[in-house]
XYZ file of N, CA and C in Angstrom:
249
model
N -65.572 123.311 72.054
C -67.007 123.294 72.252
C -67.447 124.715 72.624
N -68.478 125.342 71.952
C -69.021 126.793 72.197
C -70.510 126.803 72.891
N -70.806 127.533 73.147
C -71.911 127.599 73.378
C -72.755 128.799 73.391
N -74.318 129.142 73.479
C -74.719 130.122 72.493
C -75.669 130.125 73.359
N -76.532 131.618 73.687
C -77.489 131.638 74.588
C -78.619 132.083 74.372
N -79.789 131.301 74.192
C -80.967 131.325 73.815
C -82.417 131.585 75.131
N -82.400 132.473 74.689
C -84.003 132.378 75.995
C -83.561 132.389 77.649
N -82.180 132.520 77.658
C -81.182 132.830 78.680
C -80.735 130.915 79.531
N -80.821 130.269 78.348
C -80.259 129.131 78.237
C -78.940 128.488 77.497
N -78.170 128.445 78.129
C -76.604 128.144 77.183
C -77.215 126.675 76.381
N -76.886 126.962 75.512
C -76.870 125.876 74.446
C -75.517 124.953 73.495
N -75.269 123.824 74.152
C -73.855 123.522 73.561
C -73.731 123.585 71.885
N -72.874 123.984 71.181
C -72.661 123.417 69.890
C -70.903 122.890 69.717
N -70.970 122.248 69.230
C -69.875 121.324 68.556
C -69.884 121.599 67.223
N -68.531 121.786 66.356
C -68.102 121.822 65.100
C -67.170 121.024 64.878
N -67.950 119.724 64.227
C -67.238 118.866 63.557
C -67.116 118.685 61.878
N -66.023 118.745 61.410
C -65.666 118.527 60.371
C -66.557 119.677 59.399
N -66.187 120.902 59.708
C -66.828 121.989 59.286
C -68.372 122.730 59.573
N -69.041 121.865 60.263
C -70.418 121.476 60.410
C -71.022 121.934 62.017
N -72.030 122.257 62.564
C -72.387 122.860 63.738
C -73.418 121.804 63.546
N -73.318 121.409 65.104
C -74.374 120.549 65.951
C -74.868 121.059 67.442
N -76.239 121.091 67.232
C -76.581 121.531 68.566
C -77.058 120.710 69.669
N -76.569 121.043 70.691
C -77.428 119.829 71.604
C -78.834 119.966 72.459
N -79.333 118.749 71.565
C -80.908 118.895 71.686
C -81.019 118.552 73.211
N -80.354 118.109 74.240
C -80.416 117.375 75.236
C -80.224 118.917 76.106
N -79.206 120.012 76.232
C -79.652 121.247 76.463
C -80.922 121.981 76.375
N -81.140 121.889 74.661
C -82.852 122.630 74.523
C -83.998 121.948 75.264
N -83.738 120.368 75.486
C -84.921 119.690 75.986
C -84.964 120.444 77.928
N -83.850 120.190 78.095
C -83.629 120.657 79.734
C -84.301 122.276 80.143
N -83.997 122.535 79.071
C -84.692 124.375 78.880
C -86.347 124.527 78.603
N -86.896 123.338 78.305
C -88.434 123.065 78.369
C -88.869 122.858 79.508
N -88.245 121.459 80.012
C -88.573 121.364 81.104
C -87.960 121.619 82.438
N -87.129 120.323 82.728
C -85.821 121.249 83.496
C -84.472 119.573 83.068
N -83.603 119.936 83.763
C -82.228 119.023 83.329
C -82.732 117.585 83.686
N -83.335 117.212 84.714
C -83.957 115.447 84.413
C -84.990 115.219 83.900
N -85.823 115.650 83.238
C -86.521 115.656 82.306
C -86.077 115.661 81.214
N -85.126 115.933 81.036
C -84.760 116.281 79.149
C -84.559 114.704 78.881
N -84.128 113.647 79.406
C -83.912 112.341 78.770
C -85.639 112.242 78.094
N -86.316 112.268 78.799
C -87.661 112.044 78.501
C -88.566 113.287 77.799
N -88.182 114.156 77.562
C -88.502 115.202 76.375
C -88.099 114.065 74.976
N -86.712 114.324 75.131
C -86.057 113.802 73.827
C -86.622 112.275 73.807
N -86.718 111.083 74.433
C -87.436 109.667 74.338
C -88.644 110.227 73.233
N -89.655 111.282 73.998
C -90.777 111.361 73.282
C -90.803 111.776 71.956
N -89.879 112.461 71.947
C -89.954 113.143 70.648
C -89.478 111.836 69.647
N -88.300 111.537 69.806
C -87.700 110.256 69.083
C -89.067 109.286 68.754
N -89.991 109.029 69.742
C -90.967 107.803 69.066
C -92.137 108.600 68.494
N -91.694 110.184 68.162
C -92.725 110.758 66.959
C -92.628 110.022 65.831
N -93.798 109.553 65.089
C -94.370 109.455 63.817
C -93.363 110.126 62.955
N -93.627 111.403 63.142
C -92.654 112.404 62.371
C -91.482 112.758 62.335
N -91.069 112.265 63.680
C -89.963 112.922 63.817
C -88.740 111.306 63.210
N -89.375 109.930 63.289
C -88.795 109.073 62.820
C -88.799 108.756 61.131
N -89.769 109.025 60.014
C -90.181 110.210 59.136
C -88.811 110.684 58.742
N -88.366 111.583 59.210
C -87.991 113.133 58.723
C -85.911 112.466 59.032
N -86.027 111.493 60.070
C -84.556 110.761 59.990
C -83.878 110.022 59.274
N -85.614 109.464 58.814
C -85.297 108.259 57.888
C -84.678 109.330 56.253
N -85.794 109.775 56.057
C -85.673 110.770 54.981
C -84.244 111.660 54.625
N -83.572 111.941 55.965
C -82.047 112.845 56.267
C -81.484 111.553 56.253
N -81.383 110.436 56.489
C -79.982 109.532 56.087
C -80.040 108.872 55.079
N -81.670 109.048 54.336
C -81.374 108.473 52.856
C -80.836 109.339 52.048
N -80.864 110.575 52.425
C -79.850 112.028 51.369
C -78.541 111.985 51.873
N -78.071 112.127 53.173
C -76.978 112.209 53.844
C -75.961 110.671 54.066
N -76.312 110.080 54.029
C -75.798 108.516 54.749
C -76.199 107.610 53.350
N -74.812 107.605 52.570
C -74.199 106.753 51.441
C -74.922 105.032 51.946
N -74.176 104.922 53.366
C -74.531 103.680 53.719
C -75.494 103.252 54.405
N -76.565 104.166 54.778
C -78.060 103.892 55.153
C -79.326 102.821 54.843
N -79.149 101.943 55.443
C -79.812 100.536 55.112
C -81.441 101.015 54.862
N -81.631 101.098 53.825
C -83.542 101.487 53.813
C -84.430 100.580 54.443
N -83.410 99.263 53.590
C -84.678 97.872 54.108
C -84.637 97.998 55.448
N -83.282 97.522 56.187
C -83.140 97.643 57.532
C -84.386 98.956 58.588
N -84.188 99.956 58.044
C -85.068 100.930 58.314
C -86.395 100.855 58.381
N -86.667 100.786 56.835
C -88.378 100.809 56.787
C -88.713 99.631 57.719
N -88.231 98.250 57.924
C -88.810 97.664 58.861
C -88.757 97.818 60.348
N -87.951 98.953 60.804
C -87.994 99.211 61.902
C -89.254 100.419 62.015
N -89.480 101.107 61.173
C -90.554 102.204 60.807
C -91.615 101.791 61.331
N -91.799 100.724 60.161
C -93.467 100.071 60.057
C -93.408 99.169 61.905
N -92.438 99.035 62.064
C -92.343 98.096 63.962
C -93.218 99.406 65.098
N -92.459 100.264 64.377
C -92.300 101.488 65.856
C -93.988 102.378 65.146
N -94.647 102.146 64.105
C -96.158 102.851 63.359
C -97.002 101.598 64.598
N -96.294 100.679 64.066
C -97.420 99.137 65.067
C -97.760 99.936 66.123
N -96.657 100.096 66.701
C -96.568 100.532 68.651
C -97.173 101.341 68.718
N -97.046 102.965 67.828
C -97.934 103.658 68.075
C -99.736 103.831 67.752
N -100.188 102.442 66.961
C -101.374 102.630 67.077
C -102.475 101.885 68.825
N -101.232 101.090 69.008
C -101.590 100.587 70.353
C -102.178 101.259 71.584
């Protein structure tokens, strides 16, 4: 595990199976501070967009990515947010 320093924030990355992952749960803590980041990242996750843009990366990436399964969780979590 490496890590990389941004804005004078260590940032974890992991290289799995050739591939770099960063941890968003670091960058969120660097917004606000380290108990806050669960709830940075919550918010972001029930973006419009940001659920969008996942769905979209595991229908290119993820062979076995259930669409149906998906889109009806989509259109569940669009409900909530017009509430």
């Amino acid at each position: 595990m490496a890590k990389i320093k941004v804005q004078n924030t260590e940032i974890t990355v992991v290289n799995i199976e050739e591939h770099d992952y960063i941890s968003l749960t670091d960058m969120a803590g660097a917004k606000e501070n380290d108990a806050r980041a669960a709830d940075v990242i919550k918010n972001w996750l029930r973006n419009r967009y940001t659920i969008e843009f996942l769905g979209t990366w595991e229908m290119i990436h993820n062979p076995d990515f259930k669409v149906v399964e998906f889109d009806h969780f989509r259109k569940e979590e669009l409900l909530w947010q017009k509430l």
